[in-house]
Amino acid sequence: MNFSKDKFVFKVKDHSVSGEEFELWMDNQWELLVTYPQPTPEQLPAYYESADYISHTDGKRTLFEKAYQFVKGIALANKLQLINSLNTKGAILDIGAGTGDFLLTCKNDGWQVTGIEPSAKAQSIAMSKGITMTSSQNDLPDHSFDVITMWHVLEHVPDLEAQLQSLKRLLKPEGTVIIAVPNFKSYDAQHYQSFWAAYDVPIHLWHFSKTSIEKLFAMQAMELVKVLPMKFDSYYVSLLSEKYKTGQMNYVKALWVGWRSNWKAKRSKQYSSHIYVLKNTKNAK
């Protein structure tokens, strides 16, 4: 799967680790923004080496991290409610499982859980919670999962086509895939432009719209059946964006932008992040 550099958008700085600048280019066919240049798989781990990468820790060092963990607890309950509304309890795979809290919530509710997490640190924390973890999707059997989730993970995957094919292989014939990714067409993205924290270059390699998700998964014969908002994300992303833009969190300004983004999205349906629910159909095209 080749992507075209149809239109240069702007340069974005890596604010977390390297301070390097990367370019975003629009692919018109897929309505997808692509990060250039993309680090090689060997280079990528170095860009994750930040103590502020919260999903790889259970950190509560600062007010910001405490707020993140509090909101995460609410989000976990909402995610469980979502998967229970879509499927009867069975086997669930979470790709990019982080420290395993989502799978622990599912396990306690009666799901058979498996996690994939490349970070050895995060994987160790998850395993200490009794979660079955692995580092590779290739070792898992075909058509073995009722639900596969990727919560803010698809944008990190170096080989997008191979990942979509893997989802198809692992999913049961009547299974469900749930993808959560940032939405570059949201108001907060338009407001902050190159300072929008959800661009998060270079570890975010791809930047999706509704159109790109629908088209990409259609190539694997998976149908988009539902799009749901992640309303907390506009506040979290705006706080980080304010820090990147001004050097300070600017809580009041960030909360205002986050609220305004959600308010505008009531009409536009373009929230800061979306959850996409996709159902398996037949054979891939």
PDB file of C-alpha atoms in Angstrom:
ATOM      1  CA  MET A   1       0.000   0.000   0.000  1.00  0.00           C
ATOM      2  CA  ASN A   2       1.624   3.193  -1.208  1.00  0.00           C
ATOM      3  CA  PHE A   3       0.696   6.661   0.003  1.00  0.00           C
ATOM      4  CA  SER A   4       1.070   9.818  -2.057  1.00  0.00           C
ATOM      5  CA  LYS A   5       2.536  13.172  -1.015  1.00  0.00           C
ATOM      6  CA  ASP A   6      -0.250  15.181  -2.664  1.00  0.00           C
ATOM      7  CA  LYS A   7      -0.117  18.298  -0.490  1.00  0.00           C
ATOM      8  CA  PHE A   8       2.352  19.601   2.088  1.00  0.00           C
ATOM      9  CA  VAL A   9       0.495  20.644   5.248  1.00  0.00           C
ATOM     10  CA  PHE A  10       3.149  21.914   7.686  1.00  0.00           C
ATOM     11  CA  LYS A  11       6.124  20.936   9.804  1.00  0.00           C
ATOM     12  CA  VAL A  12       5.569  19.583  13.315  1.00  0.00           C
ATOM     13  CA  LYS A  13       8.111  19.388  16.112  1.00  0.00           C
ATOM     14  CA  ASP A  14       8.721  16.377  18.336  1.00  0.00           C
ATOM     15  CA  HIS A  15       8.110  18.087  21.679  1.00  0.00           C
ATOM     16  CA  SER A  16       8.531  14.942  23.794  1.00  0.00           C
ATOM     17  CA  VAL A  17      11.988  13.558  23.067  1.00  0.00           C
ATOM     18  CA  SER A  18      14.170  14.737  20.195  1.00  0.00           C
ATOM     19  CA  GLY A  19      13.119  18.296  19.304  1.00  0.00           C
ATOM     20  CA  GLU A  20      13.367  17.280  15.641  1.00  0.00           C
ATOM     21  CA  GLU A  21      10.938  18.540  12.999  1.00  0.00           C
ATOM     22  CA  PHE A  22       8.901  16.287  10.714  1.00  0.00           C
ATOM     23  CA  GLU A  23       6.614  17.046   7.783  1.00  0.00           C
ATOM     24  CA  LEU A  24       2.932  16.187   7.388  1.00  0.00           C
ATOM     25  CA  TRP A  25       1.678  15.456   3.890  1.00  0.00           C
ATOM     26  CA  MET A  26      -1.886  14.842   2.737  1.00  0.00           C
ATOM     27  CA  ASP A  27      -2.783  11.785   0.693  1.00  0.00           C
ATOM     28  CA  ASN A  28      -5.946  12.852  -1.125  1.00  0.00           C
ATOM     29  CA  GLN A  29      -7.090   9.358  -2.111  1.00  0.00           C
ATOM     30  CA  TRP A  30      -7.265   8.137   1.484  1.00  0.00           C
ATOM     31  CA  GLU A  31      -7.883  11.527   3.180  1.00  0.00           C
ATOM     32  CA  LEU A  32      -4.930  10.669   5.383  1.00  0.00           C
ATOM     33  CA  LEU A  33      -2.021  12.714   6.727  1.00  0.00           C
ATOM     34  CA  VAL A  34       1.346  10.959   6.695  1.00  0.00           C
ATOM     35  CA  THR A  35       4.446  11.785   8.744  1.00  0.00           C
ATOM     36  CA  TYR A  36       7.669  12.211   6.740  1.00  0.00           C
ATOM     37  CA  PRO A  37      10.339  11.054   7.130  1.00  0.00           C
ATOM     38  CA  GLN A  38       9.218   8.025   9.096  1.00  0.00           C
ATOM     39  CA  PRO A  39      11.754   6.501  11.488  1.00  0.00           C
ATOM     40  CA  THR A  40      12.761   2.927  10.763  1.00  0.00           C
ATOM     41  CA  PRO A  41      11.480   0.212  13.130  1.00  0.00           C
ATOM     42  CA  GLU A  42      14.960   0.187  14.642  1.00  0.00           C
ATOM     43  CA  GLN A  43      14.896   3.943  15.251  1.00  0.00           C
ATOM     44  CA  LEU A  44      11.349   4.211  16.622  1.00  0.00           C
ATOM     45  CA  PRO A  45      11.949   2.914  20.195  1.00  0.00           C
ATOM     46  CA  ALA A  46      14.245   5.852  20.952  1.00  0.00           C
ATOM     47  CA  TYR A  47      11.361   8.287  20.332  1.00  0.00           C
ATOM     48  CA  TYR A  48       9.304   6.598  23.088  1.00  0.00           C
ATOM     49  CA  GLU A  49      11.974   7.154  25.734  1.00  0.00           C
ATOM     50  CA  SER A  50      10.132   9.815  27.679  1.00  0.00           C
ATOM     51  CA  ALA A  51       9.142   9.705  31.337  1.00  0.00           C
ATOM     52  CA  ASP A  52       6.025  11.601  30.257  1.00  0.00           C
ATOM     53  CA  TYR A  53       4.718   8.731  28.100  1.00  0.00           C
ATOM     54  CA  ILE A  54       1.907   7.999  30.556  1.00  0.00           C
ATOM     55  CA  SER A  55       0.394   4.926  28.881  1.00  0.00           C
ATOM     56  CA  HIS A  56       3.592   2.992  29.614  1.00  0.00           C
ATOM     57  CA  THR A  57       3.465   3.760  33.337  1.00  0.00           C
ATOM     58  CA  ASP A  58       0.952   3.940  36.168  1.00  0.00           C
ATOM     59  CA  GLY A  59       2.399   7.318  37.117  1.00  0.00           C
ATOM     60  CA  LYS A  60       0.653   9.704  39.525  1.00  0.00           C
ATOM     61  CA  ARG A  61       3.591  12.060  40.080  1.00  0.00           C
ATOM     62  CA  THR A  62       1.918  15.302  39.042  1.00  0.00           C
ATOM     63  CA  LEU A  63      -1.537  16.862  39.066  1.00  0.00           C
ATOM     64  CA  PHE A  64      -1.678  16.220  35.323  1.00  0.00           C
ATOM     65  CA  GLU A  65      -0.883  12.507  35.743  1.00  0.00           C
ATOM     66  CA  LYS A  66      -3.361  12.181  38.631  1.00  0.00           C
ATOM     67  CA  ALA A  67      -6.067  13.740  36.468  1.00  0.00           C
ATOM     68  CA  TYR A  68      -5.110  11.393  33.611  1.00  0.00           C
ATOM     69  CA  GLN A  69      -5.430   8.332  35.842  1.00  0.00           C
ATOM     70  CA  PHE A  70      -8.784   9.555  37.216  1.00  0.00           C
ATOM     71  CA  VAL A  71     -10.191  10.082  33.730  1.00  0.00           C
ATOM     72  CA  LYS A  72      -8.735   6.734  32.655  1.00  0.00           C
ATOM     73  CA  GLY A  73     -10.850   5.021  35.309  1.00  0.00           C
ATOM     74  CA  ILE A  74     -14.009   6.558  33.836  1.00  0.00           C
ATOM     75  CA  ALA A  75     -12.886   5.658  30.315  1.00  0.00           C
ATOM     76  CA  LEU A  76     -12.271   2.021  31.281  1.00  0.00           C
ATOM     77  CA  ALA A  77     -15.844   1.663  32.510  1.00  0.00           C
ATOM     78  CA  ASN A  78     -17.138   3.242  29.286  1.00  0.00           C
ATOM     79  CA  LYS A  79     -14.998   0.930  27.129  1.00  0.00           C
ATOM     80  CA  LEU A  80     -16.265  -2.154  28.952  1.00  0.00           C
ATOM     81  CA  GLN A  81     -19.842  -0.985  28.527  1.00  0.00           C
ATOM     82  CA  LEU A  82     -19.197  -0.536  24.804  1.00  0.00           C
ATOM     83  CA  ILE A  83     -17.782  -4.004  24.151  1.00  0.00           C
ATOM     84  CA  ASN A  84     -20.513  -5.634  26.237  1.00  0.00           C
ATOM     85  CA  SER A  85     -23.122  -3.843  24.123  1.00  0.00           C
ATOM     86  CA  LEU A  86     -21.607  -5.181  20.895  1.00  0.00           C
ATOM     87  CA  ASN A  87     -20.694  -8.781  21.691  1.00  0.00           C
ATOM     88  CA  THR A  88     -21.466 -11.597  24.083  1.00  0.00           C
ATOM     89  CA  LYS A  89     -18.506 -12.326  26.339  1.00  0.00           C
ATOM     90  CA  GLY A  90     -15.731 -14.270  24.633  1.00  0.00           C
ATOM     91  CA  ALA A  91     -12.094 -13.762  23.684  1.00  0.00           C
ATOM     92  CA  ILE A  92     -10.707 -10.251  23.411  1.00  0.00           C
ATOM     93  CA  LEU A  93      -7.320  -9.088  22.133  1.00  0.00           C
ATOM     94  CA  ASP A  94      -6.006  -5.624  22.995  1.00  0.00           C
ATOM     95  CA  ILE A  95      -3.161  -4.522  20.727  1.00  0.00           C
ATOM     96  CA  GLY A  96      -0.965  -1.931  22.406  1.00  0.00           C
ATOM     97  CA  ALA A  97      -2.249  -2.977  25.809  1.00  0.00           C
ATOM     98  CA  GLY A  98       0.072  -0.691  27.771  1.00  0.00           C
ATOM     99  CA  THR A  99       0.014  -1.545  31.473  1.00  0.00           C
ATOM    100  CA  GLY A 100      -3.037  -3.793  31.068  1.00  0.00           C
ATOM    101  CA  ASP A 101      -5.728  -1.875  32.921  1.00  0.00           C
ATOM    102  CA  PHE A 102      -8.313  -2.225  30.148  1.00  0.00           C
ATOM    103  CA  LEU A 103      -7.775  -5.983  29.917  1.00  0.00           C
ATOM    104  CA  LEU A 104      -7.901  -6.309  33.702  1.00  0.00           C
ATOM    105  CA  THR A 105     -11.286  -4.584  33.639  1.00  0.00           C
ATOM    106  CA  CYS A 106     -12.454  -7.007  30.941  1.00  0.00           C
ATOM    107  CA  LYS A 107     -11.047 -10.047  32.748  1.00  0.00           C
ATOM    108  CA  ASN A 108     -12.853  -9.111  35.957  1.00  0.00           C
ATOM    109  CA  ASP A 109     -16.058  -8.958  33.915  1.00  0.00           C
ATOM    110  CA  GLY A 110     -15.655 -12.465  32.493  1.00  0.00           C
ATOM    111  CA  TRP A 111     -13.786 -11.950  29.212  1.00  0.00           C
ATOM    112  CA  GLN A 112     -10.881 -14.164  28.102  1.00  0.00           C
ATOM    113  CA  VAL A 113      -8.103 -11.623  27.648  1.00  0.00           C
ATOM    114  CA  THR A 114      -4.834 -11.406  25.713  1.00  0.00           C
ATOM    115  CA  GLY A 115      -2.634  -8.352  25.284  1.00  0.00           C
ATOM    116  CA  ILE A 116       0.088  -7.343  22.857  1.00  0.00           C
ATOM    117  CA  GLU A 117       2.566  -4.728  24.023  1.00  0.00           C
ATOM    118  CA  PRO A 118       6.054  -4.047  22.600  1.00  0.00           C
ATOM    119  CA  SER A 119       7.241  -2.054  25.617  1.00  0.00           C
ATOM    120  CA  ALA A 120       8.968  -4.459  28.007  1.00  0.00           C
ATOM    121  CA  LYS A 121       8.342  -2.072  30.917  1.00  0.00           C
ATOM    122  CA  ALA A 122       4.612  -1.775  30.272  1.00  0.00           C
ATOM    123  CA  GLN A 123       4.299  -5.502  29.516  1.00  0.00           C
ATOM    124  CA  SER A 124       5.915  -6.361  32.846  1.00  0.00           C
ATOM    125  CA  ILE A 125       3.437  -4.138  34.716  1.00  0.00           C
ATOM    126  CA  ALA A 126       0.518  -5.770  32.874  1.00  0.00           C
ATOM    127  CA  MET A 127       1.747  -9.286  33.618  1.00  0.00           C
ATOM    128  CA  SER A 128       2.050  -8.414  37.305  1.00  0.00           C
ATOM    129  CA  LYS A 129      -1.723  -7.811  37.166  1.00  0.00           C
ATOM    130  CA  GLY A 130      -2.314 -11.352  35.878  1.00  0.00           C
ATOM    131  CA  ILE A 131      -2.784 -10.444  32.216  1.00  0.00           C
ATOM    132  CA  THR A 132      -1.647 -12.844  29.474  1.00  0.00           C
ATOM    133  CA  MET A 133       0.732 -10.848  27.292  1.00  0.00           C
ATOM    134  CA  THR A 134       2.757 -11.412  24.138  1.00  0.00           C
ATOM    135  CA  SER A 135       5.025  -9.262  21.994  1.00  0.00           C
ATOM    136  CA  SER A 136       3.962 -10.586  18.583  1.00  0.00           C
ATOM    137  CA  GLN A 137       0.690 -11.003  16.726  1.00  0.00           C
ATOM    138  CA  ASN A 138       2.260 -13.633  14.470  1.00  0.00           C
ATOM    139  CA  ASP A 139       2.158 -16.295  17.198  1.00  0.00           C
ATOM    140  CA  LEU A 140      -1.610 -16.055  17.683  1.00  0.00           C
ATOM    141  CA  PRO A 141      -3.948 -18.485  15.894  1.00  0.00           C
ATOM    142  CA  ASP A 142      -6.235 -17.486  13.006  1.00  0.00           C
ATOM    143  CA  HIS A 143      -9.826 -16.388  13.684  1.00  0.00           C
ATOM    144  CA  SER A 144      -9.448 -16.685  17.456  1.00  0.00           C
ATOM    145  CA  PHE A 145     -10.893 -13.418  18.799  1.00  0.00           C
ATOM    146  CA  ASP A 146     -14.433 -12.115  19.104  1.00  0.00           C
ATOM    147  CA  VAL A 147     -13.234  -8.562  19.705  1.00  0.00           C
ATOM    148  CA  ILE A 148      -9.941  -6.842  18.880  1.00  0.00           C
ATOM    149  CA  THR A 149      -9.260  -3.378  20.265  1.00  0.00           C
ATOM    150  CA  MET A 150      -6.617  -0.779  19.472  1.00  0.00           C
ATOM    151  CA  TRP A 151      -6.982   2.245  21.752  1.00  0.00           C
ATOM    152  CA  HIS A 152      -4.843   5.021  20.223  1.00  0.00           C
ATOM    153  CA  VAL A 153      -2.472   2.482  18.690  1.00  0.00           C
ATOM    154  CA  LEU A 154      -3.141   2.282  14.945  1.00  0.00           C
ATOM    155  CA  GLU A 155      -1.445   5.644  14.382  1.00  0.00           C
ATOM    156  CA  HIS A 156       1.783   4.135  15.810  1.00  0.00           C
ATOM    157  CA  VAL A 157       1.997   1.073  13.536  1.00  0.00           C
ATOM    158  CA  PRO A 158       4.933   1.182  11.064  1.00  0.00           C
ATOM    159  CA  ASP A 159       3.382  -1.171   8.475  1.00  0.00           C
ATOM    160  CA  LEU A 160      -0.255  -0.112   8.223  1.00  0.00           C
ATOM    161  CA  GLU A 161      -1.240  -2.598   5.528  1.00  0.00           C
ATOM    162  CA  ALA A 162       0.295  -5.557   7.386  1.00  0.00           C
ATOM    163  CA  GLN A 163      -1.536  -4.524  10.565  1.00  0.00           C
ATOM    164  CA  LEU A 164      -4.901  -4.399   8.811  1.00  0.00           C
ATOM    165  CA  GLN A 165      -4.261  -7.821   7.290  1.00  0.00           C
ATOM    166  CA  SER A 166      -3.341  -9.163  10.718  1.00  0.00           C
ATOM    167  CA  LEU A 167      -6.594  -7.863  12.199  1.00  0.00           C
ATOM    168  CA  LYS A 168      -8.496  -9.676   9.465  1.00  0.00           C
ATOM    169  CA  ARG A 169      -6.598 -12.913  10.116  1.00  0.00           C
ATOM    170  CA  LEU A 170      -7.079 -12.886  13.883  1.00  0.00           C
ATOM    171  CA  LEU A 171     -10.748 -11.877  13.927  1.00  0.00           C
ATOM    172  CA  LYS A 172     -13.551 -14.420  14.046  1.00  0.00           C
ATOM    173  CA  PRO A 173     -15.959 -14.347  11.049  1.00  0.00           C
ATOM    174  CA  GLU A 174     -18.593 -12.420  13.031  1.00  0.00           C
ATOM    175  CA  GLY A 175     -16.059 -10.487  15.089  1.00  0.00           C
ATOM    176  CA  THR A 176     -15.705  -6.805  15.896  1.00  0.00           C
ATOM    177  CA  VAL A 177     -12.735  -4.451  15.677  1.00  0.00           C
ATOM    178  CA  ILE A 178     -12.716  -1.284  17.786  1.00  0.00           C
ATOM    179  CA  ILE A 179     -10.244   1.422  16.797  1.00  0.00           C
ATOM    180  CA  ALA A 180      -9.674   4.713  18.645  1.00  0.00           C
ATOM    181  CA  VAL A 181      -7.547   7.357  16.935  1.00  0.00           C
ATOM    182  CA  PRO A 182      -7.177  11.162  16.920  1.00  0.00           C
ATOM    183  CA  ASN A 183      -9.100  13.121  14.301  1.00  0.00           C
ATOM    184  CA  PHE A 184      -7.111  15.831  12.504  1.00  0.00           C
ATOM    185  CA  LYS A 185     -10.364  17.387  11.230  1.00  0.00           C
ATOM    186  CA  SER A 186     -11.501  18.369  14.743  1.00  0.00           C
ATOM    187  CA  TYR A 187     -11.777  21.970  15.931  1.00  0.00           C
ATOM    188  CA  ASP A 188      -8.902  21.636  18.420  1.00  0.00           C
ATOM    189  CA  ALA A 189      -6.653  20.313  15.623  1.00  0.00           C
ATOM    190  CA  GLN A 190      -7.576  23.285  13.428  1.00  0.00           C
ATOM    191  CA  HIS A 191      -7.089  25.694  16.345  1.00  0.00           C
ATOM    192  CA  TYR A 192      -3.615  24.525  17.373  1.00  0.00           C
ATOM    193  CA  GLN A 193      -2.354  23.677  13.875  1.00  0.00           C
ATOM    194  CA  SER A 194       1.261  22.444  14.070  1.00  0.00           C
ATOM    195  CA  PHE A 195       1.166  22.604  17.886  1.00  0.00           C
ATOM    196  CA  TRP A 196      -1.713  20.111  18.113  1.00  0.00           C
ATOM    197  CA  ALA A 197      -0.390  17.519  20.547  1.00  0.00           C
ATOM    198  CA  ALA A 198      -2.192  14.603  18.905  1.00  0.00           C
ATOM    199  CA  TYR A 199       0.097  14.850  15.879  1.00  0.00           C
ATOM    200  CA  ASP A 200       2.777  13.544  18.281  1.00  0.00           C
ATOM    201  CA  VAL A 201       5.425  13.061  15.594  1.00  0.00           C
ATOM    202  CA  PRO A 202       7.260  10.896  14.839  1.00  0.00           C
ATOM    203  CA  ILE A 203       5.629   8.135  16.919  1.00  0.00           C
ATOM    204  CA  HIS A 204       2.310   8.958  15.236  1.00  0.00           C
ATOM    205  CA  LEU A 205       3.044   7.888  11.685  1.00  0.00           C
ATOM    206  CA  TRP A 206      -0.508   8.217  10.331  1.00  0.00           C
ATOM    207  CA  HIS A 207      -3.234  10.780  11.019  1.00  0.00           C
ATOM    208  CA  PHE A 208      -6.745   9.544  10.240  1.00  0.00           C
ATOM    209  CA  SER A 209     -10.110  10.952   9.233  1.00  0.00           C
ATOM    210  CA  LYS A 210     -13.429   9.105   9.157  1.00  0.00           C
ATOM    211  CA  THR A 211     -12.992   8.658   5.418  1.00  0.00           C
ATOM    212  CA  SER A 212      -9.544   7.098   5.723  1.00  0.00           C
ATOM    213  CA  ILE A 213     -10.669   4.609   8.372  1.00  0.00           C
ATOM    214  CA  GLU A 214     -13.689   3.567   6.317  1.00  0.00           C
ATOM    215  CA  LYS A 215     -11.680   3.149   3.099  1.00  0.00           C
ATOM    216  CA  LEU A 216      -8.714   1.358   4.664  1.00  0.00           C
ATOM    217  CA  PHE A 217     -10.813  -1.213   6.484  1.00  0.00           C
ATOM    218  CA  ALA A 218     -13.052  -1.761   3.461  1.00  0.00           C
ATOM    219  CA  MET A 219      -9.933  -3.107   1.739  1.00  0.00           C
ATOM    220  CA  GLN A 220     -10.011  -5.927   4.298  1.00  0.00           C
ATOM    221  CA  ALA A 221     -13.770  -6.455   3.981  1.00  0.00           C
ATOM    222  CA  MET A 222     -14.569  -4.841   7.307  1.00  0.00           C
ATOM    223  CA  GLU A 223     -17.513  -2.475   7.466  1.00  0.00           C
ATOM    224  CA  LEU A 224     -17.648   0.698   9.544  1.00  0.00           C
ATOM    225  CA  VAL A 225     -20.887   0.441  11.524  1.00  0.00           C
ATOM    226  CA  LYS A 226     -20.548   3.078  14.240  1.00  0.00           C
ATOM    227  CA  VAL A 227     -18.502   6.181  15.098  1.00  0.00           C
ATOM    228  CA  LEU A 228     -18.426   7.387  18.704  1.00  0.00           C
ATOM    229  CA  PRO A 229     -16.833  10.493  20.262  1.00  0.00           C
ATOM    230  CA  MET A 230     -14.062  10.521  22.863  1.00  0.00           C
ATOM    231  CA  LYS A 231     -14.998  13.792  24.543  1.00  0.00           C
ATOM    232  CA  PHE A 232     -12.298  13.781  27.222  1.00  0.00           C
ATOM    233  CA  ASP A 233      -9.589  13.771  24.552  1.00  0.00           C
ATOM    234  CA  SER A 234     -10.192  17.364  23.493  1.00  0.00           C
ATOM    235  CA  TYR A 235      -9.311  18.560  27.010  1.00  0.00           C
ATOM    236  CA  TYR A 236      -6.261  16.325  27.410  1.00  0.00           C
ATOM    237  CA  VAL A 237      -4.909  17.203  23.963  1.00  0.00           C
ATOM    238  CA  SER A 238      -5.597  20.918  24.427  1.00  0.00           C
ATOM    239  CA  LEU A 239      -3.650  20.967  27.710  1.00  0.00           C
ATOM    240  CA  LEU A 240      -0.611  19.453  26.010  1.00  0.00           C
ATOM    241  CA  SER A 241      -1.057  21.682  22.967  1.00  0.00           C
ATOM    242  CA  GLU A 242      -1.039  24.788  25.155  1.00  0.00           C
ATOM    243  CA  LYS A 243       2.192  23.577  26.747  1.00  0.00           C
ATOM    244  CA  TYR A 244       3.783  23.038  23.331  1.00  0.00           C
ATOM    245  CA  LYS A 245       2.598  26.404  22.030  1.00  0.00           C
ATOM    246  CA  THR A 246       3.273  28.645  25.051  1.00  0.00           C
ATOM    247  CA  GLY A 247       5.523  26.638  27.363  1.00  0.00           C
ATOM    248  CA  GLN A 248       2.756  26.470  30.002  1.00  0.00           C
ATOM    249  CA  MET A 249      -0.314  24.302  30.549  1.00  0.00           C
ATOM    250  CA  ASN A 250      -2.717  27.318  30.589  1.00  0.00           C
ATOM    251  CA  TYR A 251      -5.498  25.253  32.139  1.00  0.00           C
ATOM    252  CA  VAL A 252      -8.298  27.789  31.649  1.00  0.00           C
ATOM    253  CA  LYS A 253      -7.467  28.413  27.979  1.00  0.00           C
ATOM    254  CA  ALA A 254      -7.064  24.682  27.291  1.00  0.00           C
ATOM    255  CA  LEU A 255     -10.341  23.767  28.956  1.00  0.00           C
ATOM    256  CA  TRP A 256     -12.082  26.478  26.932  1.00  0.00           C
ATOM    257  CA  VAL A 257     -10.663  25.154  23.643  1.00  0.00           C
ATOM    258  CA  GLY A 258     -11.530  21.581  24.634  1.00  0.00           C
ATOM    259  CA  TRP A 259     -15.098  22.549  25.512  1.00  0.00           C
ATOM    260  CA  ARG A 260     -15.465  24.576  22.313  1.00  0.00           C
ATOM    261  CA  SER A 261     -14.172  21.634  20.254  1.00  0.00           C
ATOM    262  CA  ASN A 262     -16.831  19.328  21.715  1.00  0.00           C
ATOM    263  CA  TRP A 263     -19.527  21.973  21.295  1.00  0.00           C
ATOM    264  CA  LYS A 264     -18.704  22.490  17.625  1.00  0.00           C
ATOM    265  CA  ALA A 265     -18.519  18.732  17.088  1.00  0.00           C
ATOM    266  CA  LYS A 266     -22.171  18.372  18.089  1.00  0.00           C
ATOM    267  CA  ARG A 267     -22.943  19.768  14.648  1.00  0.00           C
ATOM    268  CA  SER A 268     -19.872  18.797  12.609  1.00  0.00           C
ATOM    269  CA  LYS A 269     -19.447  15.312  14.200  1.00  0.00           C
ATOM    270  CA  GLN A 270     -15.678  15.960  14.113  1.00  0.00           C
ATOM    271  CA  TYR A 271     -14.508  15.239  17.656  1.00  0.00           C
ATOM    272  CA  SER A 272     -10.888  15.373  18.839  1.00  0.00           C
ATOM    273  CA  SER A 273     -10.769  11.568  18.790  1.00  0.00           C
ATOM    274  CA  HIS A 274     -13.195   8.952  17.544  1.00  0.00           C
ATOM    275  CA  ILE A 275     -13.939   5.342  18.358  1.00  0.00           C
ATOM    276  CA  TYR A 276     -14.644   3.356  15.192  1.00  0.00           C
ATOM    277  CA  VAL A 277     -16.608   0.114  15.429  1.00  0.00           C
ATOM    278  CA  LEU A 278     -16.014  -2.205  12.473  1.00  0.00           C
ATOM    279  CA  LYS A 279     -17.611  -5.579  11.747  1.00  0.00           C
ATOM    280  CA  ASN A 280     -16.040  -8.415   9.855  1.00  0.00           C
ATOM    281  CA  THR A 281     -17.821  -9.237   6.594  1.00  0.00           C
ATOM    282  CA  LYS A 282     -16.351 -11.585   4.020  1.00  0.00           C
ATOM    283  CA  ASN A 283     -13.059 -11.857   2.191  1.00  0.00           C
ATOM    284  CA  ALA A 284     -10.665  -8.977   1.776  1.00  0.00           C
ATOM    285  CA  LYS A 285     -10.543  -7.231  -1.599  1.00  0.00           C
TER     286      LYS A 285
END
